[in-house]
């Protein structure tokens, strides 16, 4: 940890990042991950080094103040901190190094490389908390973004600058779908935040995503589930800050955050540790305010022609799509894609439930013929799925419902249109043409 602390200080020196003067205090109380020290001037988010008995140091972050003292949360679990240990401010944590040198790399929440290679000095820096945007000057979402997945391109078209949620339970193909989007999208830069994922999943995703031509445009910020809640939150903010930097360069950026729910869980841990009162299902108010603040940093810009198209995964524990995080995200996002366990059990991958999914900007970026075809497709899928059990039991009689008759007749084509092998790419024009062909056969 001491090496990491020195690297952070060196970064601050080389990039001229604002560093507080040498400020220090003494630990007055230590409770698990929470450290209280006598106060010295510092802002929330300031990174601090805490001395340990063996001469090494551990890293902590100021998260609040109480009775004239500073409250810190440690980044490392199990650190042996004693009352009276020295706490020193090493960096204000407000700016992060950004630049072209991050492309093709995997970094952690503090910007340190995880791929066993030296990270070059970055040309720029960007506020970790982002820069405010004037909502009246944001450019409209006016053109589609090809993500290379047929069912999304044709039925849930995504626009450049749109914010979209993928709502899914466990084991329905969420990670595979994200990997396909990462590799197949036409975006100039792809920033992936793997927040709170299992270590094995992180390694598997990196191996799949950083291959071939997609590696040169992809940046991964990985903070596994065993890291502290502060690092998980900082990882989400760092991934967003990197995306904002490239948007300011006029790039078409795709930001993938997996998952927004785990970021909310991290914020809940911090809020409860600071004494916030839990409200709906144990989430304190700070969680509800954090979600829109993080999401609103993405989208189109008011200063450049760049855009951040953001895809956030939202975990529906027990397939509960009315979880407070799901509700908050759905209210602020420009659409959502629901992954269906039933379709996954039927072997339909990607398991997108087209009836329950919606893109709120699709009508702004597609022509009327495309919209009518997508609407008709969704209706036929919905009718078939509603009567599926009746059909299988032999209770369906042809000729009673023309719409159901058509859905049964072309069901194989509808199912084939949704399905797509993991390694096959379907561009936007091909997806639209195949949609229309399925409905006119």
XYZ file of C-alpha atoms in Angstrom:
441
model
C 0.000 0.000 0.000
C 2.928 2.368 0.666
C 4.015 2.024 -2.984
C 0.507 2.946 -4.102
C 0.475 6.005 -1.835
C 3.808 7.155 -3.297
C 2.482 6.643 -6.847
C -0.579 8.777 -6.090
C 1.621 11.549 -4.716
C 3.919 11.327 -7.760
C 0.935 11.592 -10.114
C -0.220 14.701 -8.305
C 3.239 16.271 -8.629
C 3.717 15.447 -12.334
C 0.240 16.557 -13.383
C 0.239 19.638 -11.164
C -2.868 18.345 -9.402
C -3.910 20.557 -6.521
C -2.525 18.974 -3.369
C -3.207 20.170 0.132
C -0.227 21.286 2.177
C 1.242 18.703 4.545
C -1.669 18.325 6.944
C -1.870 15.661 9.584
C -3.737 14.520 12.656
C -3.877 11.637 15.089
C -6.345 8.744 15.181
C -8.744 9.215 18.090
C -11.082 6.292 17.339
C -11.037 3.251 15.085
C -14.123 1.154 14.428
C -13.710 -1.487 11.717
C -13.334 0.507 8.489
C -14.111 3.883 10.065
C -11.322 6.079 11.425
C -11.832 9.290 13.386
C -8.921 11.705 13.706
C -8.526 15.168 15.172
C -9.515 17.729 12.572
C -7.312 19.370 9.969
C -8.518 21.420 6.960
C -9.582 19.034 4.191
C -12.548 18.456 1.907
C -14.669 15.355 1.489
C -12.910 12.968 -0.891
C -9.390 13.854 0.263
C -7.120 10.790 0.203
C -5.143 10.212 3.396
C -2.328 7.894 4.454
C -2.706 6.240 7.863
C 0.418 4.874 9.598
C 0.441 1.239 10.737
C 2.499 -0.364 13.501
C 4.799 -2.211 11.102
C 5.966 1.024 9.472
C 3.742 0.678 6.424
C 0.730 2.795 5.521
C -2.843 2.237 4.436
C -5.075 4.484 2.394
C -8.293 6.119 3.536
C -10.698 8.759 2.305
C -12.445 11.553 4.189
C -16.200 11.017 4.027
C -17.457 13.513 6.613
C -16.910 15.517 9.765
C -18.267 15.212 13.297
C -17.686 17.342 16.409
C -14.657 19.022 14.849
C -13.047 15.733 13.805
C -12.510 14.139 10.401
C -14.213 10.857 9.536
C -12.309 8.513 7.231
C -13.181 5.202 5.649
C -10.266 2.897 4.885
C -9.836 1.369 1.431
C -8.195 -1.759 2.826
C -10.018 -4.371 4.887
C -8.385 -5.635 8.076
C -5.825 -2.837 8.468
C -4.259 -2.789 11.936
C -4.761 0.832 12.974
C -4.180 2.017 16.545
C -5.345 5.103 18.394
C -2.653 7.783 18.124
C -1.477 6.738 14.641
C -0.653 9.601 12.279
C -3.071 10.493 9.479
C -1.690 12.630 6.605
C -3.512 14.190 3.671
C -1.733 13.181 0.444
C -4.078 14.326 -2.348
C -7.397 16.164 -2.566
C -8.842 13.484 -4.880
C -10.675 16.039 -7.018
C -8.886 15.494 -10.350
C -7.986 12.325 -12.255
C -5.381 11.841 -15.017
C -6.921 11.113 -18.408
C -5.665 10.718 -21.957
C -5.059 8.484 -24.956
C -2.657 6.351 -22.924
C -5.617 4.723 -21.178
C -6.909 3.115 -24.388
C -6.552 -0.646 -24.305
C -5.780 -0.650 -20.595
C -7.363 -1.912 -17.367
C -7.109 0.326 -14.297
C -8.551 0.304 -10.795
C -10.505 2.949 -8.886
C -7.327 4.910 -8.129
C -6.085 4.795 -11.714
C -3.432 2.153 -11.088
C -2.906 -0.441 -13.883
C -4.211 -3.966 -13.277
C -2.667 -5.511 -16.399
C 0.930 -5.691 -15.094
C 2.155 -2.986 -17.477
C 3.406 0.514 -16.771
C 0.865 3.238 -17.393
C 2.199 6.219 -19.382
C 1.734 9.736 -18.099
C -1.606 11.108 -19.220
C -1.864 14.355 -21.128
C -4.923 15.729 -19.361
C -6.883 15.728 -16.137
C -10.576 15.864 -15.429
C -12.692 16.496 -12.313
C -13.674 13.221 -10.677
C -17.130 14.661 -9.973
C -17.502 15.987 -13.538
C -18.328 19.426 -14.884
C -21.864 20.835 -14.739
C -23.757 21.020 -18.036
C -26.414 23.554 -18.998
C -29.521 21.450 -19.761
C -30.822 24.060 -22.223
C -27.641 23.836 -24.295
C -27.436 20.065 -24.559
C -27.606 18.904 -28.144
C -30.576 16.651 -28.983
C -30.243 12.913 -29.538
C -30.573 12.878 -33.307
C -28.691 9.887 -34.755
C -28.649 6.164 -33.984
C -25.683 4.338 -32.501
C -25.003 0.952 -34.051
C -24.274 -1.510 -31.217
C -24.025 -4.581 -33.457
C -26.864 -6.467 -31.723
C -29.838 -7.126 -34.015
C -32.666 -7.056 -31.483
C -31.450 -3.720 -30.065
C -30.651 -2.070 -33.392
C -34.023 -2.957 -34.922
C -36.515 -2.980 -32.040
C -34.923 -0.774 -29.359
C -32.745 1.578 -31.398
C -30.226 3.488 -29.283
C -29.326 7.094 -30.059
C -25.943 8.797 -29.596
C -26.214 10.416 -26.169
C -29.010 8.202 -24.867
C -28.924 6.718 -21.341
C -30.279 3.183 -21.200
C -30.694 0.580 -18.481
C -30.393 -3.191 -18.794
C -32.612 -4.698 -16.097
C -31.834 -8.327 -15.367
C -31.684 -10.980 -12.701
C -28.730 -13.328 -12.352
C -27.875 -15.916 -14.989
C -29.839 -14.546 -17.961
C -26.928 -13.544 -20.206
C -26.267 -9.957 -19.112
C -22.461 -10.194 -19.265
C -22.511 -11.881 -22.684
C -24.749 -9.128 -24.077
C -22.458 -6.418 -22.688
C -19.452 -8.153 -24.213
C -21.158 -8.216 -27.622
C -21.994 -4.504 -27.403
C -18.436 -3.651 -26.329
C -16.892 -5.478 -29.289
C -19.454 -4.650 -31.989
C -20.386 -1.004 -31.382
C -19.348 1.698 -33.835
C -18.481 4.134 -30.996
C -15.070 5.823 -31.151
C -14.243 5.063 -27.506
C -15.736 2.473 -25.148
C -15.341 2.935 -21.375
C -16.418 -0.029 -19.254
C -16.858 0.263 -15.496
C -16.929 -3.185 -13.865
C -18.094 -2.224 -10.394
C -18.691 -4.831 -7.699
C -18.385 -7.815 -10.027
C -16.851 -11.158 -9.065
C -13.124 -11.337 -9.735
C -13.587 -14.260 -12.117
C -16.187 -12.308 -14.115
C -13.812 -9.332 -14.371
C -11.009 -11.481 -15.777
C -13.356 -13.223 -18.205
C -14.828 -9.954 -19.469
C -11.400 -8.357 -19.947
C -10.193 -11.392 -21.890
C -13.216 -11.214 -24.213
C -13.410 -7.431 -24.617
C -9.754 -6.516 -25.097
C -9.239 -8.554 -28.255
C -8.884 -7.672 -31.908
C -9.733 -4.213 -33.157
C -11.887 -3.361 -30.123
C -8.861 -3.260 -27.799
C -7.484 -0.027 -29.258
C -10.622 1.921 -28.327
C -11.615 0.276 -25.010
C -10.805 1.328 -21.452
C -11.831 -0.798 -18.472
C -12.107 0.454 -14.898
C -12.408 -2.633 -12.700
C -13.280 -2.607 -8.989
C -14.213 -6.146 -7.868
C -16.739 -6.969 -5.162
C -14.084 -7.473 -2.450
C -12.926 -3.840 -2.602
C -14.191 -1.213 -0.165
C -17.442 0.651 -0.903
C -15.524 3.912 -1.347
C -13.391 2.360 -4.073
C -16.491 1.050 -5.826
C -18.028 4.538 -5.851
C -14.743 6.111 -6.934
C -14.444 3.524 -9.727
C -17.866 4.491 -11.096
C -16.981 8.172 -10.960
C -13.578 7.591 -12.576
C -15.116 5.670 -15.484
C -17.624 8.506 -15.976
C -14.874 11.142 -15.782
C -12.823 9.320 -18.440
C -15.892 9.191 -20.696
C -16.503 12.915 -20.130
C -12.926 13.731 -21.147
C -13.226 11.916 -24.474
C -16.658 13.470 -25.087
C -15.026 16.880 -24.672
C -12.588 15.852 -27.435
C -15.586 15.435 -29.772
C -15.590 11.629 -29.590
C -18.610 9.356 -29.803
C -18.249 7.539 -26.463
C -20.066 4.461 -25.180
C -20.029 4.128 -21.373
C -21.030 0.751 -19.932
C -21.525 0.573 -16.164
C -21.916 -2.903 -14.698
C -23.582 -2.448 -12.364
C -25.422 0.627 -11.131
C -26.987 -1.498 -8.393
C -23.611 -2.378 -6.882
C -22.674 1.315 -6.885
C -25.926 1.994 -5.006
C -25.092 -0.782 -2.532
C -21.695 0.820 -1.913
C -23.331 4.201 -1.289
C -25.758 2.503 1.111
C -22.869 1.042 3.104
C -21.258 4.461 3.462
C -24.534 6.201 4.278
C -25.475 3.733 7.005
C -21.950 3.893 8.471
C -22.340 7.675 8.761
C -25.662 7.346 10.555
C -28.132 8.044 7.746
C -31.591 6.663 8.374
C -32.598 3.817 6.032
C -35.769 4.451 4.077
C -37.185 2.214 1.324
C -35.798 -1.337 1.639
C -32.831 -0.113 3.666
C -31.571 2.511 1.213
C -30.696 5.898 2.779
C -31.568 9.179 0.987
C -28.007 9.622 -0.321
C -28.510 6.642 -2.666
C -31.565 8.216 -4.275
C -29.674 11.472 -4.869
C -26.504 9.775 -6.141
C -28.139 7.822 -8.991
C -29.439 10.830 -10.998
C -26.250 12.802 -10.273
C -24.132 10.041 -11.815
C -26.433 9.417 -14.773
C -26.939 13.094 -15.655
C -23.204 13.487 -16.265
C -23.607 11.441 -19.457
C -25.519 12.252 -22.627
C -24.781 14.936 -25.199
C -22.501 17.891 -24.535
C -23.079 21.621 -24.521
C -19.476 22.431 -25.457
C -18.535 19.954 -28.206
C -19.992 17.613 -30.807
C -19.140 14.604 -28.663
C -21.615 12.406 -26.830
C -21.719 9.741 -24.133
C -24.163 6.941 -24.787
C -24.508 5.226 -21.427
C -25.697 1.699 -20.676
C -26.213 0.856 -17.002
C -27.005 -2.628 -15.797
C -29.541 -2.741 -12.980
C -29.783 -5.987 -11.041
C -33.300 -7.165 -10.254
C -32.688 -9.383 -7.223
C -35.075 -12.308 -7.392
C -36.318 -10.835 -10.698
C -37.934 -8.013 -8.683
C -38.272 -5.196 -11.210
C -39.767 -2.873 -8.559
C -36.657 -2.605 -6.397
C -35.964 1.033 -5.301
C -32.773 1.181 -7.423
C -34.643 -0.211 -10.437
C -37.427 2.353 -9.961
C -35.007 5.273 -9.543
C -32.985 4.270 -12.587
C -36.032 3.666 -14.762
C -37.362 7.129 -13.889
C -34.201 8.978 -14.949
C -33.023 6.837 -17.894
C -34.104 7.254 -21.531
C -35.290 3.674 -21.810
C -34.645 0.190 -20.501
C -33.996 -3.316 -21.791
C -35.451 -6.153 -19.718
C -33.792 -9.564 -19.922
C -36.330 -12.362 -19.452
C -35.587 -15.524 -17.499
C -38.378 -17.309 -19.388
C -36.733 -16.547 -22.730
C -33.372 -17.650 -21.366
C -34.968 -20.949 -20.315
C -36.388 -21.247 -23.845
C -32.838 -20.870 -25.217
C -33.491 -17.462 -26.789
C -30.292 -15.387 -26.439
C -29.952 -12.451 -26.066
C -32.935 -12.978 -23.758
C -34.435 -9.537 -24.463
C -38.092 -9.210 -23.510
C -39.109 -6.882 -26.346
C -42.613 -6.407 -24.915
C -41.336 -5.079 -21.574
C -38.457 -3.040 -23.042
C -38.582 0.470 -24.470
C -36.299 3.051 -26.066
C -37.678 6.533 -25.451
C -35.669 8.124 -28.250
C -36.330 5.553 -30.982
C -39.005 7.688 -32.652
C -36.509 10.572 -32.902
C -33.793 8.596 -34.695
C -35.692 6.202 -36.999
C -38.136 6.618 -39.877
C -41.853 5.803 -39.718
C -41.543 2.513 -41.621
C -38.962 1.263 -39.129
C -41.114 2.355 -36.173
C -44.251 0.682 -37.544
C -42.398 -2.575 -38.162
C -40.891 -2.561 -34.646
C -44.298 -1.850 -33.116
C -45.891 -4.687 -35.093
C -43.090 -7.100 -34.121
C -43.483 -6.330 -30.426
C -47.234 -6.797 -30.658
C -46.924 -10.229 -32.293
C -44.365 -11.403 -29.728
C -46.601 -10.182 -26.906
C -49.671 -11.948 -28.306
C -47.777 -15.220 -28.754
C -46.234 -15.166 -25.258
C -49.611 -14.377 -23.653
C -51.172 -17.435 -25.341
C -48.126 -19.705 -25.207
C -49.505 -22.042 -22.543
C -52.850 -22.276 -24.350
C -51.086 -23.197 -27.596
C -48.960 -25.883 -25.921
C -52.008 -27.438 -24.220
C -53.806 -27.724 -27.556
C -56.461 -25.155 -26.717
C -55.600 -22.870 -29.632
C -57.889 -23.090 -32.650
C -56.732 -21.345 -35.843
C -59.113 -18.799 -37.329
C -60.435 -17.278 -34.099
C -57.854 -14.479 -33.818
C -56.102 -13.302 -37.021
C -53.314 -11.601 -35.053
C -52.584 -14.738 -33.026
C -52.734 -16.801 -36.217
C -50.032 -14.608 -37.754
C -47.892 -14.752 -34.602
C -48.063 -18.572 -34.595
C -47.335 -18.756 -38.327
C -44.151 -16.647 -38.207
C -43.050 -17.410 -34.637
C -39.905 -19.154 -35.822
C -38.948 -16.030 -37.807
C -39.658 -13.769 -34.821
C -37.575 -15.984 -32.556
C -34.775 -16.173 -35.116
C -34.706 -12.375 -35.376
C -34.156 -12.002 -31.621
C -31.511 -14.724 -31.415
C -27.925 -13.903 -32.310
C -24.735 -15.931 -31.746
C -22.221 -14.309 -29.422
C -19.542 -13.880 -32.113
C -21.784 -12.629 -34.956
C -22.221 -8.913 -35.594
C -25.415 -7.424 -37.070
C -25.091 -3.819 -38.257
C -27.916 -1.295 -38.102
C -28.986 -1.435 -41.766
C -28.972 -5.243 -41.833
C -30.980 -5.398 -38.598
C -33.655 -3.065 -39.967
C -33.886 -4.926 -43.289
C -34.191 -8.278 -41.537
C -36.947 -6.922 -39.281
C -39.033 -5.815 -42.229
C -38.370 -9.099 -44.066
C -39.562 -11.135 -41.060
C -42.904 -9.312 -41.050
C -43.503 -9.498 -44.819
C -42.665 -13.182 -45.310
